[in-house]
CSV table of C-alpha atoms and ligand atoms in Angstrom, one decimal:
chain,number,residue,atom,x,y,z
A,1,UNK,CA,236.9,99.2,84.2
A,2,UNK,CA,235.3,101.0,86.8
A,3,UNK,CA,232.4,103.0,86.7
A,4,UNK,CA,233.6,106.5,87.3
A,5,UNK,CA,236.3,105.8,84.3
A,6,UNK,CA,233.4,106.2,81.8
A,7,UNK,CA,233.6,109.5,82.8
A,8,UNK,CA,236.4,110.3,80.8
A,9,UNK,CA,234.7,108.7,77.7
A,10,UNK,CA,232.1,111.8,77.9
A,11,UNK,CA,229.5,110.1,79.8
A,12,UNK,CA,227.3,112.4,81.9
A,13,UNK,CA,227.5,110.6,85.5
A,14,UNK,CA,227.2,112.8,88.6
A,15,UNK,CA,227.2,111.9,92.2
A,16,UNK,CA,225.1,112.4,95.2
A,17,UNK,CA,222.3,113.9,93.8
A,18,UNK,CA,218.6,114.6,95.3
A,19,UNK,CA,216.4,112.7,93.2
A,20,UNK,CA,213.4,114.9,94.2
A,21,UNK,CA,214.6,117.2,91.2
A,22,UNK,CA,213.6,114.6,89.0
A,23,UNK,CA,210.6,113.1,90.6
A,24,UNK,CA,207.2,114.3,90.0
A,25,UNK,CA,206.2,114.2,93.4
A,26,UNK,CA,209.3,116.6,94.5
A,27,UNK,CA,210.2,114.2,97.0
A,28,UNK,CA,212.7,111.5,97.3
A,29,UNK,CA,216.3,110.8,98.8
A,30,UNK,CA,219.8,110.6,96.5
A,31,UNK,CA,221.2,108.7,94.1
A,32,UNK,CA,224.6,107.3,95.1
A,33,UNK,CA,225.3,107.7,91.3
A,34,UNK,CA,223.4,109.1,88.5
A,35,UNK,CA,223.5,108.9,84.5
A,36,UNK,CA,222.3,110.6,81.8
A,37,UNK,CA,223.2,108.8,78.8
A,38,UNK,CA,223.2,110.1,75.6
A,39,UNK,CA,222.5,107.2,72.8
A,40,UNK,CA,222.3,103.4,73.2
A,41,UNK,CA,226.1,102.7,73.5
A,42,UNK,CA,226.3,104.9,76.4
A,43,UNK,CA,223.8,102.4,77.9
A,44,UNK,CA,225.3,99.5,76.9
A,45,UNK,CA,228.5,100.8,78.3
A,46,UNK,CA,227.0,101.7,81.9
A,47,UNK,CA,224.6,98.6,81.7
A,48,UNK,CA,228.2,96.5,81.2
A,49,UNK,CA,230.4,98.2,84.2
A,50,UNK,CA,227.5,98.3,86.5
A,51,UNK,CA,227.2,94.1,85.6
A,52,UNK,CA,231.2,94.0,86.0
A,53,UNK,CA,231.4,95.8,89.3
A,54,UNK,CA,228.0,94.1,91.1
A,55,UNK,CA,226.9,98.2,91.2
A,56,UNK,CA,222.8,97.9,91.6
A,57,UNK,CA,221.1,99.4,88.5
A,58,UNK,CA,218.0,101.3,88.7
A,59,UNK,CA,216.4,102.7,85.5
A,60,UNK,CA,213.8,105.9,85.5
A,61,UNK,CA,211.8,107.0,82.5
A,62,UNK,CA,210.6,110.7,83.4
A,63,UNK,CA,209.9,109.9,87.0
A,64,UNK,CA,206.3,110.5,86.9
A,65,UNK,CA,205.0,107.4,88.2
A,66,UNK,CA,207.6,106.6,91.1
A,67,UNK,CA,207.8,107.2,94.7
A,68,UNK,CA,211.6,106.6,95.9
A,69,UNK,CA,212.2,106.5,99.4
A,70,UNK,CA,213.7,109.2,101.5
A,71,UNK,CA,217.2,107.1,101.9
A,72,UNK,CA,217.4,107.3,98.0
A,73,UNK,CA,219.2,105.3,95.7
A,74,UNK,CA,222.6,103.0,96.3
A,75,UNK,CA,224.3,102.3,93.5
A,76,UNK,CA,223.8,103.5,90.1
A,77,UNK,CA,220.7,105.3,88.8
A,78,UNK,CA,220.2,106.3,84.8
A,79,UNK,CA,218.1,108.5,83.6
A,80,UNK,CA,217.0,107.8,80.3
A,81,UNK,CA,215.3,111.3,79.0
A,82,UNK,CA,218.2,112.6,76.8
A,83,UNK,CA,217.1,109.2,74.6
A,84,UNK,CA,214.1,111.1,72.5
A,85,UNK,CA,214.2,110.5,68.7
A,86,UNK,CA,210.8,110.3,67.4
A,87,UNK,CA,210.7,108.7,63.8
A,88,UNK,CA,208.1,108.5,61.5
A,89,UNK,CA,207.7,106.3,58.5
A,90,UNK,CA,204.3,105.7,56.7
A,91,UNK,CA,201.9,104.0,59.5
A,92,UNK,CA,204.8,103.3,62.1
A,93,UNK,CA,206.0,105.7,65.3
A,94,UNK,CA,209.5,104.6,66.1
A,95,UNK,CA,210.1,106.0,69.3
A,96,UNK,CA,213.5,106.8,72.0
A,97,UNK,CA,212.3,105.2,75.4
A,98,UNK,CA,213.5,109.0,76.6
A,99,UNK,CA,211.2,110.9,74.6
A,100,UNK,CA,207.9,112.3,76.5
A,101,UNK,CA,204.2,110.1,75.7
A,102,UNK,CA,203.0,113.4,75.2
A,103,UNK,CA,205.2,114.5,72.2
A,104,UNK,CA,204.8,111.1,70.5
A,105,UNK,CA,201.0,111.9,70.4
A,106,UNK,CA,201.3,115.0,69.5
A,107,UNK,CA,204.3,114.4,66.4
A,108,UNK,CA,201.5,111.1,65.6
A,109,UNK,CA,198.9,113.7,65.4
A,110,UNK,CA,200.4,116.2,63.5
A,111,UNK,CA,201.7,113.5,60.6
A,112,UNK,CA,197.6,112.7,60.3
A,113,UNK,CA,198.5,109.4,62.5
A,114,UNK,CA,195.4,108.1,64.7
A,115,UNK,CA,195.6,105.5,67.8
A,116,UNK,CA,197.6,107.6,70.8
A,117,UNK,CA,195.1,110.1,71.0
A,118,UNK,CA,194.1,108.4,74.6
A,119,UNK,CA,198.1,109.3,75.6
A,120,UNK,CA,197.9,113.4,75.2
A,121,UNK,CA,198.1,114.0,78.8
A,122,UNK,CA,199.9,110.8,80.1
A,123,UNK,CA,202.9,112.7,81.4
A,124,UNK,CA,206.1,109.6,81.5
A,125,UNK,CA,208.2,108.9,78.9
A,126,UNK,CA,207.8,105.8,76.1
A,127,UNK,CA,209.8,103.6,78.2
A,128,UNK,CA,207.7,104.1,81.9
A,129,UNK,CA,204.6,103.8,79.2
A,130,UNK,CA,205.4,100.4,77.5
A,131,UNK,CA,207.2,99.1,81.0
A,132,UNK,CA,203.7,100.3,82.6
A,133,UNK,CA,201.2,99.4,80.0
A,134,UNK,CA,199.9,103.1,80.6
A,135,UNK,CA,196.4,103.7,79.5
A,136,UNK,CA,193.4,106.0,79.9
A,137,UNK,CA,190.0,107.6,78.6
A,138,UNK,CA,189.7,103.7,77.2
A,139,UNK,CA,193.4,103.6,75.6
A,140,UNK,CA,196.5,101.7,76.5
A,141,UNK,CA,200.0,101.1,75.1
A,142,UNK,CA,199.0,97.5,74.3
A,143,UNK,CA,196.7,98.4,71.8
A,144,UNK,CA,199.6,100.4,69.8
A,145,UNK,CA,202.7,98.9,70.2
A,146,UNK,CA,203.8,96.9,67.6
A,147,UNK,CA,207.5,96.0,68.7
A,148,UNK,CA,209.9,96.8,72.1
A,149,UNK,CA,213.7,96.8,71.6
A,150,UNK,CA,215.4,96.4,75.1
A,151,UNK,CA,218.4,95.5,76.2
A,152,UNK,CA,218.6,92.4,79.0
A,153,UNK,CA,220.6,92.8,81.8
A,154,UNK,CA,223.2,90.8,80.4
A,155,UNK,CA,223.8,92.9,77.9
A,156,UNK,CA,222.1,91.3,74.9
A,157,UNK,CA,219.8,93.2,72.7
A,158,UNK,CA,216.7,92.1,71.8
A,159,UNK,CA,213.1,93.3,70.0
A,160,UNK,CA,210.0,91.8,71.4
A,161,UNK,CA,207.0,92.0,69.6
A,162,UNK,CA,203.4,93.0,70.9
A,163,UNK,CA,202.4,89.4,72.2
A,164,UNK,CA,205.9,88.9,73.4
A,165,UNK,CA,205.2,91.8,76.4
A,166,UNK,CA,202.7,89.7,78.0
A,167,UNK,CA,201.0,93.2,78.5
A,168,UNK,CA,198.0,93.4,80.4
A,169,UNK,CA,196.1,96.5,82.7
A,170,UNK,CA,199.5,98.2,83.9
A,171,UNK,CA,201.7,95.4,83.7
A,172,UNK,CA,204.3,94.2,81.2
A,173,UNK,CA,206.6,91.5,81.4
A,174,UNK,CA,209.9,93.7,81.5
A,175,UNK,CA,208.1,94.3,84.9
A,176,UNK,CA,209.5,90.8,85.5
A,177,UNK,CA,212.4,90.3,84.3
A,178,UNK,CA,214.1,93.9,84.1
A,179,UNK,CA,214.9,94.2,80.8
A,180,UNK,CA,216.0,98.4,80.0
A,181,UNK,CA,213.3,99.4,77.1
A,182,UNK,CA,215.2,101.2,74.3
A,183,UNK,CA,212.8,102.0,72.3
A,184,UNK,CA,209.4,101.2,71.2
A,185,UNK,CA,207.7,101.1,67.5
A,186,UNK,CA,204.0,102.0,67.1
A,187,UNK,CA,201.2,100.9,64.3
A,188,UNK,CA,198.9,103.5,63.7
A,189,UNK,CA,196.1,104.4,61.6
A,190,UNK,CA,195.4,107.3,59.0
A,191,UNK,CA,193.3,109.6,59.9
A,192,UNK,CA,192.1,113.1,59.7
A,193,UNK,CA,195.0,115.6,61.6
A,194,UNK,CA,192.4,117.8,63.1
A,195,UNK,CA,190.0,115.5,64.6
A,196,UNK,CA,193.1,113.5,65.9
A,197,UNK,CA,194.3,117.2,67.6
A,198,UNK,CA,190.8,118.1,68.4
A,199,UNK,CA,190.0,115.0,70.6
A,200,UNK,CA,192.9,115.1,72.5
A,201,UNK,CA,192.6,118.9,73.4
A,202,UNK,CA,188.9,117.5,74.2
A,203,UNK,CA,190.5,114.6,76.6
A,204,UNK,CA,193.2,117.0,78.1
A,205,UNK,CA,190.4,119.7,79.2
A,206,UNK,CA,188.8,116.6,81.2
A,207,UNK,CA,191.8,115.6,82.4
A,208,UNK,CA,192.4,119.7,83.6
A,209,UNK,CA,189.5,119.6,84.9
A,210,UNK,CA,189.3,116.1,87.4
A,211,UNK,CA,193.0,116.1,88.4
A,212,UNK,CA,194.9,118.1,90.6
A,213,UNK,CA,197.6,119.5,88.0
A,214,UNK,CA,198.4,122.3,89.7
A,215,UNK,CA,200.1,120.3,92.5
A,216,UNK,CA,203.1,117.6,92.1
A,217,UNK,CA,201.7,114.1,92.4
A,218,UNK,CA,201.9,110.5,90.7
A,219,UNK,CA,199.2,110.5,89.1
A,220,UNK,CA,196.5,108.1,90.3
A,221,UNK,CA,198.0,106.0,93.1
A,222,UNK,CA,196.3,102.8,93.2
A,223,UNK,CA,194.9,100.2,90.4
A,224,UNK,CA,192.2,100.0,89.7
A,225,UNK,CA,190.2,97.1,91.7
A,226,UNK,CA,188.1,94.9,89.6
A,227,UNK,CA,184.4,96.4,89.7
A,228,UNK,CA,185.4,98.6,92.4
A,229,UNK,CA,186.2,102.5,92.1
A,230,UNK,CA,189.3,104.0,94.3
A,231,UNK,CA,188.2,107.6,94.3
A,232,UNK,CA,184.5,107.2,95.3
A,233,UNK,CA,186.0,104.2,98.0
A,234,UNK,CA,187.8,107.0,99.6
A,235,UNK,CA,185.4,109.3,99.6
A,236,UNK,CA,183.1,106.6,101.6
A,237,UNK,CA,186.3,105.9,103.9
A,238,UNK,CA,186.3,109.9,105.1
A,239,UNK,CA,189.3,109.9,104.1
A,240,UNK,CA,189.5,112.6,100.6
A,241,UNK,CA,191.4,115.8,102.0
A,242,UNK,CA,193.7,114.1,104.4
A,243,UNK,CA,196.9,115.0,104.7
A,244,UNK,CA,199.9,113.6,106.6
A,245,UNK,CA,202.9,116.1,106.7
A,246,UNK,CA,202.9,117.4,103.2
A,247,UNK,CA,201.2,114.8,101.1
A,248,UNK,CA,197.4,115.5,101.0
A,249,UNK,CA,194.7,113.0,99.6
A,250,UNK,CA,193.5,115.5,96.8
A,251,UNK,CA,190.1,117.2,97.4
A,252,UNK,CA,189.9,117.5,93.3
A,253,UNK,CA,190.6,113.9,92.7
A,254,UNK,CA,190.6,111.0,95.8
A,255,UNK,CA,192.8,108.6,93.7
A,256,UNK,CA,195.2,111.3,93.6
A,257,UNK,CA,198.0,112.1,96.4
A,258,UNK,CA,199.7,115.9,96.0
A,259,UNK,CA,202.4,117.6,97.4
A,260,UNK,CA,201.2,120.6,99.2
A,261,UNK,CA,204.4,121.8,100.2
A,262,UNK,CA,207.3,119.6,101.7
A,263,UNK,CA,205.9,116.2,101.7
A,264,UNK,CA,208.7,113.8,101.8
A,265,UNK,CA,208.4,110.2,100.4
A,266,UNK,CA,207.7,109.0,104.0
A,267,UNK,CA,204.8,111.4,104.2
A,268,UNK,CA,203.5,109.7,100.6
A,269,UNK,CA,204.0,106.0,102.0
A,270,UNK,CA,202.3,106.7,105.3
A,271,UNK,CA,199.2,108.1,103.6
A,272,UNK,CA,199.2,105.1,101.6
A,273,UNK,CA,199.9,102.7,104.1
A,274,UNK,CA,196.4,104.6,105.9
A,275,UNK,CA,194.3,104.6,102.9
A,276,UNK,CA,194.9,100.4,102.3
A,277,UNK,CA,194.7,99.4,105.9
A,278,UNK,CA,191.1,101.8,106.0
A,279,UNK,CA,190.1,100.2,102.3
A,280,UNK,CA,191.1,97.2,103.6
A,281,UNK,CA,188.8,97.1,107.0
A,282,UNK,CA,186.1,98.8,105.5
A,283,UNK,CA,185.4,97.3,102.5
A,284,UNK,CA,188.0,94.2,102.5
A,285,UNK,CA,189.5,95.0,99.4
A,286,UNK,CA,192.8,95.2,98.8
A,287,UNK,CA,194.5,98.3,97.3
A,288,UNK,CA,197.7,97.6,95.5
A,289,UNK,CA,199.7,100.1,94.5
A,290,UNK,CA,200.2,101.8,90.5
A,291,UNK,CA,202.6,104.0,91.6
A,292,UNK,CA,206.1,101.7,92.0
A,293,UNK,CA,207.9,102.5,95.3
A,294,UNK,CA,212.0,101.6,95.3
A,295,UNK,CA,214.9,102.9,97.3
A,296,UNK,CA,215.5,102.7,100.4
A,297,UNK,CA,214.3,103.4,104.0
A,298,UNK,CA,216.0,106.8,105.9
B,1,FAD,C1,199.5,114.1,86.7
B,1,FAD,C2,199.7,112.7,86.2
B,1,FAD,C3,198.8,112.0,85.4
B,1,FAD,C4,199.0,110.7,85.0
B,1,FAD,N1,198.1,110.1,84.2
B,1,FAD,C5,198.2,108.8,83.8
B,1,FAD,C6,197.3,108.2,83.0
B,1,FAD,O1,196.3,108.8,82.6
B,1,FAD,N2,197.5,106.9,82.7
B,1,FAD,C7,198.6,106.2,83.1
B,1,FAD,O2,198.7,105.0,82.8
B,1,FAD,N3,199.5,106.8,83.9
B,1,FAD,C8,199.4,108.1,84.3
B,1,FAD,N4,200.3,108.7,85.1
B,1,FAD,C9,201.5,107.9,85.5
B,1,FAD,C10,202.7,107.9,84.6
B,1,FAD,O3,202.7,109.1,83.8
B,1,FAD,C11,202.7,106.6,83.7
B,1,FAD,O4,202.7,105.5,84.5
B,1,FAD,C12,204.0,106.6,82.9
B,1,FAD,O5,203.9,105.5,82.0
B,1,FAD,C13,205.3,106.5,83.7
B,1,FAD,O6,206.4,106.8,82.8
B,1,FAD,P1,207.7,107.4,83.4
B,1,FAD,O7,208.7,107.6,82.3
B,1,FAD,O8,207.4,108.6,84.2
B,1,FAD,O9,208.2,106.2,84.3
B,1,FAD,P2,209.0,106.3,85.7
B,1,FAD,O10,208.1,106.9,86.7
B,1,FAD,O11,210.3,107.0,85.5
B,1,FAD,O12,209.2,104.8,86.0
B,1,FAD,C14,208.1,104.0,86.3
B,1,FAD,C15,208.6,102.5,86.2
B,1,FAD,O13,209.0,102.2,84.9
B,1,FAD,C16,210.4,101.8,84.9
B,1,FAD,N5,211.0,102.3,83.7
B,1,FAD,C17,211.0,103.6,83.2
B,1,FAD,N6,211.6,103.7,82.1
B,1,FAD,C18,212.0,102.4,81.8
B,1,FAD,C19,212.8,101.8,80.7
B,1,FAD,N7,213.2,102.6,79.7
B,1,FAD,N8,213.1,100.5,80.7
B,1,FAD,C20,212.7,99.8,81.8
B,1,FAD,N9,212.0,100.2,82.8
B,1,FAD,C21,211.6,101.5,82.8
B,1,FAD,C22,211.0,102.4,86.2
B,1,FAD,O14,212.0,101.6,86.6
B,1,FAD,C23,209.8,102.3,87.1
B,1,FAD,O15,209.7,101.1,87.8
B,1,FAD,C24,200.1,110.0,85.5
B,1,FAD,C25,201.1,110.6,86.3
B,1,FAD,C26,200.9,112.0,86.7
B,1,FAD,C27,201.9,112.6,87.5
């Protein structure tokens, strides 16, 4: 079978198409092929002809933590937001790898369920947040996750449980060895509804008012190095505020890199490529990327 045939079995594959509609930087060239499949089977099915037909497989959660390179995306490219079943039962969030951080915390909150709180603003979908280990204000995925279901390359599906994800600070161990998350089941604690809604208005006015939300970005754009600060190391470096074509080092929040208006990927790389080669002779530390760059060179 080839891969346009699934087509006419009612998948939703397109071709060609700009990837910096998707991306939250607004930047970002095409991919050759793109997929927006609609339950598990559907991913099975596209997982199985892209194995078949040696087609390259990318996966993309709700593109919030990705730069992809102006010369886009060969081969095929799924996006997995129309996956979004949120499931509660007693203690226990079981979650599509589709559906939004953001609305998990909320539907957790709002069934009296503590423990995601730290997630209200974290703005990727459960799969980029287990595949990331995504974290803040103290909080990561690690701490919640009781089980992953994925789906290997090979087509075998499989549930890991907590330990099994190897997680540690923004890392996960389908980092390495590209299994598709599916889904993810949560343990969390009783607690009381409004407190749970009141702290995570609390955290997402702090989060309003450090980051640059009113411009597209990725969020912060480096780890963290141990006992060292990015933000106030860029500062130091002169370098907060500077902009290469469209993408500016944001003068709200130095970790931060925004769009001001037509940056292309190649803008976000050079600035990145700038800030680590200034960290780098200034300070000798090495900045390593959060942000995941893929695709390929213009
Ligand atoms: C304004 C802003 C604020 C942010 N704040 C935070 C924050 O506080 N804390 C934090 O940790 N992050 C933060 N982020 C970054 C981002 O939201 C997280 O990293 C999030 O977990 C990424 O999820 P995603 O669905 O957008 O992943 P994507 O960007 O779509 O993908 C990221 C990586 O995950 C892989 N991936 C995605 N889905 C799957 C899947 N189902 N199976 C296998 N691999 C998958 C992709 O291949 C890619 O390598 C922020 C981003 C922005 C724009």
């Amino acid at each position: 079978m080839e891969l346009l045939d699934l087509k006419e079995q009612g998948i939703d594959i397109k071709e060609q198409i700009p990837l910096s509609r998707y991306t939250f930087t607004q930047t970002g060239g095409a991919a050759e092929y793109l997929a927006f499949p609609k339950s598990t089977e559907e991913v099975e099915k596209l997982v199985k002809v892209t194995r078949e037909n040696k087609i390259p497989l990318t996966i993309i959660g709700n593109a919030s933590n990705l730069i992809i390179r102006d010369g886009g995306i060969d081969g095929l490219v799924i996006i997995l937001t129309d996956l979004k079943k949120i499931e509660v039962k007693g203690n226990k969030v079981t979650v599509d790898a589709g559906a939004r951080i953001i609305d998990t915390a909320f539907t957790a909150a709002h069934h009296g369920l503590s423990g995601m709180e730290f997630a209200a603003g974290i703005p990727g979908s459960i799969g980029g947040g287990v595949f990331m280990n995504a974290g803040a204000y103290g909080g990561e995925m690690q701490e919640v996750v009781e089980s992953v279901k994925v789906l290997t390359r090979d087509g075998e599906l499989k549930t890991y449980s907590n330990k099994e994800m190897e997680f540690s600070y923004r890392h996960s161990l389908v980092q390495d060895n590209g299994d598709i998350v599916l889904s993810a089941t949560f343990s969390l604690k009783p607690g009381d509804k409004l407190e749970i809604l009141d702290h995570m208005h609390y955290l997402n006015a702090l989060r309003q008012y450090k980051q640059p939300l009113e411009y597209p970005s990725c969020g912060s754009v480096f780890k963290r190095p141990t006992g060292h600060f990015v933000g106030p190391m860029i500062i130091k470096a002169g370098l907060q505020g500077k902009q290469i074509g469209g993408a500016q080092d944001s003068t709200k929040h130095a970790g931060f890199i925004v769009n001001k208006g037509g940056a292309t990927a190649t803008d976000y790389l050079n600035l990145i490529h700038l800030i680590q080669k200034t960290i780098k002779e200034k300070f000798d530390i090495d900045l390593h990327t959060e942000v995941r760059i893929i695709g390929k060179e213009k």
